[in-house]
Protein backbone atom coordinates (compact mmCIF):
# COMPACT_ATOMS: atom_id res chain seq x y z
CA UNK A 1 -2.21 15.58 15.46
CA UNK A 2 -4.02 15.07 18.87
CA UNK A 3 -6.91 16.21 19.65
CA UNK A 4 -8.40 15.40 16.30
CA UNK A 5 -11.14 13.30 15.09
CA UNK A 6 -9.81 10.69 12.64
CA UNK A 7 -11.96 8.77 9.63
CA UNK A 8 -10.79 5.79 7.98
CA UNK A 9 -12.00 4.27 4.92
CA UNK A 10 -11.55 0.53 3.81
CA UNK A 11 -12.44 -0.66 7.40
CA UNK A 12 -11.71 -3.96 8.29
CA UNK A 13 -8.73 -4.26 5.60
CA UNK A 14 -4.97 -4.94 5.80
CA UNK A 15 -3.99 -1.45 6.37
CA UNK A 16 -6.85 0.34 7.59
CA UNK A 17 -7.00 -2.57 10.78
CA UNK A 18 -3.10 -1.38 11.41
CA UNK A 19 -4.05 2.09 11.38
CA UNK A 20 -6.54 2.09 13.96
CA UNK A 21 -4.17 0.15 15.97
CA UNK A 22 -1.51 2.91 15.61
CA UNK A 23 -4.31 5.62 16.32
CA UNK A 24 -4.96 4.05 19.83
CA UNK A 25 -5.68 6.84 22.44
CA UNK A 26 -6.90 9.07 19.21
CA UNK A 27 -10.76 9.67 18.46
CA UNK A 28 -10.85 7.57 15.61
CA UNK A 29 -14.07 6.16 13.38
CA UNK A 30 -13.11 2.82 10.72
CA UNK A 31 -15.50 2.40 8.53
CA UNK A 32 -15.92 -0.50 5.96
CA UNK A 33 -17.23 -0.78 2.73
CA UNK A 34 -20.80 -2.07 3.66
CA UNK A 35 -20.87 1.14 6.31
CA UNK A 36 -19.60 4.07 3.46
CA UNK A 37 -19.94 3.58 0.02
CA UNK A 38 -17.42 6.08 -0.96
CA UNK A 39 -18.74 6.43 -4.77
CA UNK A 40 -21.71 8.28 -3.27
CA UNK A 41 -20.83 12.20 -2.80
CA UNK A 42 -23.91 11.93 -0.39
CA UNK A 43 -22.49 8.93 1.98
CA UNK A 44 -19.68 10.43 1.77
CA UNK A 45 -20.57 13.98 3.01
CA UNK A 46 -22.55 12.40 5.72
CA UNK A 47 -19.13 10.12 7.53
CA UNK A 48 -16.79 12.82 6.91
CA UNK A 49 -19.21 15.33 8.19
CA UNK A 50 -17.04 16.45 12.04
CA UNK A 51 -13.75 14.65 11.06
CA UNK A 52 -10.50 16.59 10.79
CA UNK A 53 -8.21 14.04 8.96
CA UNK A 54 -9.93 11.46 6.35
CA UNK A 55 -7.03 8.28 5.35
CA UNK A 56 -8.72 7.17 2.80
CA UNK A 57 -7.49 2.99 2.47
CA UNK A 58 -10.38 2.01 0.10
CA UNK A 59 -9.57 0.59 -3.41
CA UNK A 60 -10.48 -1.70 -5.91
CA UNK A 61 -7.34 -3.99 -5.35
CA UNK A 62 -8.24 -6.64 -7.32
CA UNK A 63 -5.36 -6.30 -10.33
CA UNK A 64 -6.69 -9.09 -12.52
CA UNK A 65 -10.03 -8.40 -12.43
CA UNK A 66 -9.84 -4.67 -13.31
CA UNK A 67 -8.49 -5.61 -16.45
CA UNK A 68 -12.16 -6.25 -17.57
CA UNK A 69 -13.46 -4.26 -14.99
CA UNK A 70 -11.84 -0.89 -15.25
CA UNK A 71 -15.38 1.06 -15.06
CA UNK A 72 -15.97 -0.45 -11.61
CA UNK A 73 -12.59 -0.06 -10.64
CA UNK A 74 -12.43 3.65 -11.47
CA UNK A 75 -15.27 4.11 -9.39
CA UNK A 76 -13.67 3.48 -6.15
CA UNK A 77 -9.99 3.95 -6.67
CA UNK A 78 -10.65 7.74 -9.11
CA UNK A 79 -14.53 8.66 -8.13
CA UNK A 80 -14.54 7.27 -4.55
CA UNK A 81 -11.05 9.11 -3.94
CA UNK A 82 -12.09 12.64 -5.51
CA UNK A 83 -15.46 12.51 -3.48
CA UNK A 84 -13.16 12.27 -0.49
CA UNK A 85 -11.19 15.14 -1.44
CA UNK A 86 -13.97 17.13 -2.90
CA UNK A 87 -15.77 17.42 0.77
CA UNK A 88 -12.57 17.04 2.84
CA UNK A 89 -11.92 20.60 1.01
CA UNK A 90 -15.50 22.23 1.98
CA UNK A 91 -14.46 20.60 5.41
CA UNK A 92 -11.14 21.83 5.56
CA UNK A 93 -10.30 18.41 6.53
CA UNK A 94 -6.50 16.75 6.26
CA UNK A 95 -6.81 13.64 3.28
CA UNK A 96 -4.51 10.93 3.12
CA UNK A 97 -4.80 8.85 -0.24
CA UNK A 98 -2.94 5.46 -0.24
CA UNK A 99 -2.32 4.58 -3.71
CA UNK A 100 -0.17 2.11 -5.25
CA UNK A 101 3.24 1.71 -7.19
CA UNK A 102 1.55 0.42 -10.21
CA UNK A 103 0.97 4.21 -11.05
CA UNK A 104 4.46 3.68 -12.36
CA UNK A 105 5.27 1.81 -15.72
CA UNK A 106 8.02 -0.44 -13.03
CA UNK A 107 10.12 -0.27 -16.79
CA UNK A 108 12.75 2.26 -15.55
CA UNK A 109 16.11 1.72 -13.83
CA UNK A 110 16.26 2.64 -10.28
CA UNK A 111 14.19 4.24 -7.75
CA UNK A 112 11.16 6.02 -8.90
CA UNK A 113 11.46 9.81 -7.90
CA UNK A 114 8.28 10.94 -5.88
CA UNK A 115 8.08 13.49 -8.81
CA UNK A 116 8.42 10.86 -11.63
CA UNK A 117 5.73 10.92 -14.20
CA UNK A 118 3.33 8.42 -14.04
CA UNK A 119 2.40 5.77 -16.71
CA UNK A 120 0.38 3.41 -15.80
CA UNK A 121 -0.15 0.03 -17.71
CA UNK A 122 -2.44 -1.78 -16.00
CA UNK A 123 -6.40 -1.07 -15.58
CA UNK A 124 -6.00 -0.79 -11.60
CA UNK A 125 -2.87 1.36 -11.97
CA UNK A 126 -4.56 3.80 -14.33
CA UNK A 127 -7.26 4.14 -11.73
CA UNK A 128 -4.81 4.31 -9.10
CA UNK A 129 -3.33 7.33 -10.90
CA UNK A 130 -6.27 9.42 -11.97
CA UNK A 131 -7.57 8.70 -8.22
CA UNK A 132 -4.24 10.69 -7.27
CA UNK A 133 -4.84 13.48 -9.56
CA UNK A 134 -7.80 13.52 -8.39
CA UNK A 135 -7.10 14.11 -4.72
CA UNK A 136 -4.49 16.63 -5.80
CA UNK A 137 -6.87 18.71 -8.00
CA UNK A 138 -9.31 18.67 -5.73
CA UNK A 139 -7.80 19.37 -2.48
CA UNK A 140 -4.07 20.13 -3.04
CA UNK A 141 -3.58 21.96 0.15
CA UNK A 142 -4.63 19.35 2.64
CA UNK A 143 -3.60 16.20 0.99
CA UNK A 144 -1.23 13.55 1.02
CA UNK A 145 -0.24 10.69 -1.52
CA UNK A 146 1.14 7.90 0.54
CA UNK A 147 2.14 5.35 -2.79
CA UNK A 148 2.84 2.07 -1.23
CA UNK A 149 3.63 -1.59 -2.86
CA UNK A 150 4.27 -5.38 -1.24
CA UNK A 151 1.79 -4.87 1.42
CA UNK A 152 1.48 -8.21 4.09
CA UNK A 153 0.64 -8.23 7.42
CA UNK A 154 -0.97 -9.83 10.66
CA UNK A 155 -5.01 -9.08 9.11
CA UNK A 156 -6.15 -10.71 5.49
CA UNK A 157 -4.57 -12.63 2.55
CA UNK A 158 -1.15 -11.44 1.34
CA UNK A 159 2.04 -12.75 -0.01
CA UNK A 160 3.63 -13.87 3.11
CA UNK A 161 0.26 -15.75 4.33
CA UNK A 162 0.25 -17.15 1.14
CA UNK A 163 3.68 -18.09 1.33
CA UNK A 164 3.78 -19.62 4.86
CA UNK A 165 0.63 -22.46 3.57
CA UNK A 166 2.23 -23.27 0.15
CA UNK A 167 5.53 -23.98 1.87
CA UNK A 168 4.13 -26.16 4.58
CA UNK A 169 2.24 -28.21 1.89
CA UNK A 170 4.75 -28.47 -0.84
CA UNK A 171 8.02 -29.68 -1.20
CA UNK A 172 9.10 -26.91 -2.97
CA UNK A 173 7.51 -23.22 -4.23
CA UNK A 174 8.76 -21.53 -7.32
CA UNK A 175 8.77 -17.78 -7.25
CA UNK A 176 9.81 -15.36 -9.49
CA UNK A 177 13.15 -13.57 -9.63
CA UNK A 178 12.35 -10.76 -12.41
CA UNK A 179 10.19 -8.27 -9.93
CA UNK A 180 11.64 -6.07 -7.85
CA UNK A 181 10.16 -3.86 -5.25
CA UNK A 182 9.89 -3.51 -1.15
CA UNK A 183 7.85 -5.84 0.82
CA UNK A 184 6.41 -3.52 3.46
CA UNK A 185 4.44 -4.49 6.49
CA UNK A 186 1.40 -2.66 7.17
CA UNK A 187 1.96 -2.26 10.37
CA UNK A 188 5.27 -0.19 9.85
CA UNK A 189 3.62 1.76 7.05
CA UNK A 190 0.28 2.46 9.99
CA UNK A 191 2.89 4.24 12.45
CA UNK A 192 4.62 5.97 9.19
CA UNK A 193 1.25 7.36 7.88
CA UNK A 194 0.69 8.63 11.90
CA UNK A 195 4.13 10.00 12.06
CA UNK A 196 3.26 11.96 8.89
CA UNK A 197 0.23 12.89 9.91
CA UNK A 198 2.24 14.58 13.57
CA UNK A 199 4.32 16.32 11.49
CA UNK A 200 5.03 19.57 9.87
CA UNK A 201 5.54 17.81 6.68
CA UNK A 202 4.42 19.49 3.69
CA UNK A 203 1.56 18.53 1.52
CA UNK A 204 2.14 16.32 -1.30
CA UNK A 205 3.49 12.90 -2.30
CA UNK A 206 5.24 10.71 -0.36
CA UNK A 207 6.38 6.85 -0.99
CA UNK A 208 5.50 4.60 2.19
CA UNK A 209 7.65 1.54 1.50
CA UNK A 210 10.33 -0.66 3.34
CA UNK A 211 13.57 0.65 2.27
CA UNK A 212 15.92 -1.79 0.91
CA UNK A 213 14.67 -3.55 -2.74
CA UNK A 214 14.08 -7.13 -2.89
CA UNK A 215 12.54 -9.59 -5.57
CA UNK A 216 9.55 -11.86 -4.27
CA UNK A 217 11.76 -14.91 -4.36
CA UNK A 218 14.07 -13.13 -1.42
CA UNK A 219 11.02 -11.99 -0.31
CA UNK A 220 9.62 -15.45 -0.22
CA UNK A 221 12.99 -16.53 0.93
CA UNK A 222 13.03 -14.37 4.34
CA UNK A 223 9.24 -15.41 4.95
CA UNK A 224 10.32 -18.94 5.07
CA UNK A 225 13.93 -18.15 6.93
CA UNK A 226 12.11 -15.97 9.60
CA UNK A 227 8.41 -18.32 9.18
CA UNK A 228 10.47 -21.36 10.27
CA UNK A 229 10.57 -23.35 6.96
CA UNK A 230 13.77 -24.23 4.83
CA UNK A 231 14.61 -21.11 2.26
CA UNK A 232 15.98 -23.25 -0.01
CA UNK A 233 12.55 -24.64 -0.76
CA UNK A 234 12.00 -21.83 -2.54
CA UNK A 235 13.06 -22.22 -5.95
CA UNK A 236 13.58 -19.38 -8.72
CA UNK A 237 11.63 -18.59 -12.18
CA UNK A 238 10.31 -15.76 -14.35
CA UNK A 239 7.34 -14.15 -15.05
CA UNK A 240 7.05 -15.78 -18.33
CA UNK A 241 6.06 -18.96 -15.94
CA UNK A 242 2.84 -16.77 -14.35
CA UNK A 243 1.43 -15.10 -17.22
CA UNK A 244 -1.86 -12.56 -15.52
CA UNK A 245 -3.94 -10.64 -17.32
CA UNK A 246 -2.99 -7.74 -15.89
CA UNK A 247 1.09 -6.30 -16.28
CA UNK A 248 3.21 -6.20 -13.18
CA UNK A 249 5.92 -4.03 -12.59
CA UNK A 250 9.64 -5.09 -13.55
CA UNK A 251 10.54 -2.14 -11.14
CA UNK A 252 8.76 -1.19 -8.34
CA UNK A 253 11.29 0.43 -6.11
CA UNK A 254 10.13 3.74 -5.04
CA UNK A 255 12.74 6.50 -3.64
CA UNK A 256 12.40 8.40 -0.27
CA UNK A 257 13.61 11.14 -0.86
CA UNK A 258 10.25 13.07 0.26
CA UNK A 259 10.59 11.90 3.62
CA UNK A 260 14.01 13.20 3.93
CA UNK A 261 13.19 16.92 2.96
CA UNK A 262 10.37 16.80 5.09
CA UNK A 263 12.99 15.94 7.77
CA UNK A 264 11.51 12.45 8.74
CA UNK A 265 13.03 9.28 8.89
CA UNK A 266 11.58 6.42 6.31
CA UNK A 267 10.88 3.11 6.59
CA UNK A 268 12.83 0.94 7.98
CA UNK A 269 14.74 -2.10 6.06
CA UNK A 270 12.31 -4.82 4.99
CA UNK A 271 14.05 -7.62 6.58
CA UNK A 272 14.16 -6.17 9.59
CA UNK A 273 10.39 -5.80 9.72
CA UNK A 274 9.73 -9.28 8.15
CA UNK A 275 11.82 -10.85 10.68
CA UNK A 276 10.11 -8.66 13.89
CA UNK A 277 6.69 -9.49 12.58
CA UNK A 278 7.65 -13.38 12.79
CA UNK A 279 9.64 -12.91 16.12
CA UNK A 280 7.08 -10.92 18.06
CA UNK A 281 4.30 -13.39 16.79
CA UNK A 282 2.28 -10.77 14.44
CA UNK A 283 2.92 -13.18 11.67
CA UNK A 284 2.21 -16.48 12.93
CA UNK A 285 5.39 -19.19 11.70
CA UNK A 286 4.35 -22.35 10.24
């Protein structure tokens, strides 16, 4: 969509930093959290006030924490994303809503379905999921769900950062073999989230993850391989050896089918990315 003006929430993060990247050439506005509190209709009203398409990639992210926290976390990730939807709608603006694969229980077998039903067992995943319906209530003609999981990339902490500085301090790293899901580079998901944006794609939910499934050891493994340090330094366990206080998903392998019927291509594999992002020096090696 050229031609548009663009508003992103969650400025300065991860994703949103990717995003504005990918939106080069575009008339595009990122603002943080200090410049848009987005549990205030009022802010809100005033930043999205002459946008066209809002990508809304501010949350409450921290899992533990929301455990005791869930009132705060609710705020942003279910009040904060139905304010955005609420005015997009008198706006006739375009949302995009990243949310999160802990919507999902991660118990099942399998790829979760787009359409799966949601259940939640975490504090941040239930306000992940009543931020979703939400958006959907609120604006279900000119919003998409973009669910995501396994984020890293070239801006802030994530797994791979925090892989890459264990590994060059330790002899070894123990990492857990019982948790499945897609690592899925921010940078991939940016153009993905762009390319959905281009398209005639319908309104709705959509999964924007790698493809492929991995567990975080291979995931740890592949950041060392393609980071420059030995993989076998990496040494397997379970979850029962990193008890949190908040649940993580078994499962958190999410289908594409969306992206197929909407005759787009999805991600990529998540090696492949992992090993670009090292190669081409977006993820600096050890």
């Amino acid at each position: 969509m050229t031609g548009l003006s663009y508003l992103i929430t969650g400025g300065g993060g991860m994703l949103a930093t990717d995003l504005a990247v990918a939106l080069t050439g575009r008339d595009v506005t990122s603002l943080s959290r200090a410049q848009l509190d987005i549990t205030s209709v009022d802010a809100v009203r005033t930043a999205l006030a002459g946008h066209d398409v809002i990508i809304n990639a501010a949350a409450y992210t921290k899992v533990d924490d929301a455990e005791t926290h869930e009132a705060e976390a609710a705020m942003v990730n279910a009040v904060g994303a139905s304010n955005i939807a609420r005015v997009a709608a008198e706006n006739g603006a375009i949302v995009v809503q990243v949310s999160t694969d802990y919507v999902f229980s991660g118990d099942d077998v399998g790829p979760y379905d787009e359409d799966a039903d949601t259940a939640p067992r975490s504090a941040y995943g239930r306000t992940k999921a009543d931020g979703e319906r939400r958006v959907l209530e609120a604006h279900p003609d000119g919003s998409f769900i973009v669910r995501t999981a396994w984020l890293y990339g070239e801006h802030g902490p994530n797994f791979a950062k925090t892989m890459l500085a264990l590994g060059s301090r330790r002899p070894e790293v123990q990492v857990v073999t019982d948790q499945l899901g897609q690592p899925t580079w921010t940078r991939d998901l940016a153009h993905q989230i762009v390319r959905l944006l281009d398209s005639d794609a319908p309104f709705g939910i959509y999964h924007g993850t790698a493809s492929g499934q991995a567990s975080w050891f291979d995931f740890a493994r592949a950041v060392f391989e393609f980071g420059g340090l030995d993989p076998d330094n990496v040494k397997p366990t379970t979850s029962a050896a990193f008890v949190r206080p908040a649940p993580r998903p078994g499962n958190s392998v999410l289908g594409h089918r969306a992206w197929t019927e909407a005759g787009l291509e999805p991600m990529r594999d998540w090696r492949e990315a992992v090993s670009e992002g090292f190669s081409t020096g977006a993820l600096a090696r050890a």
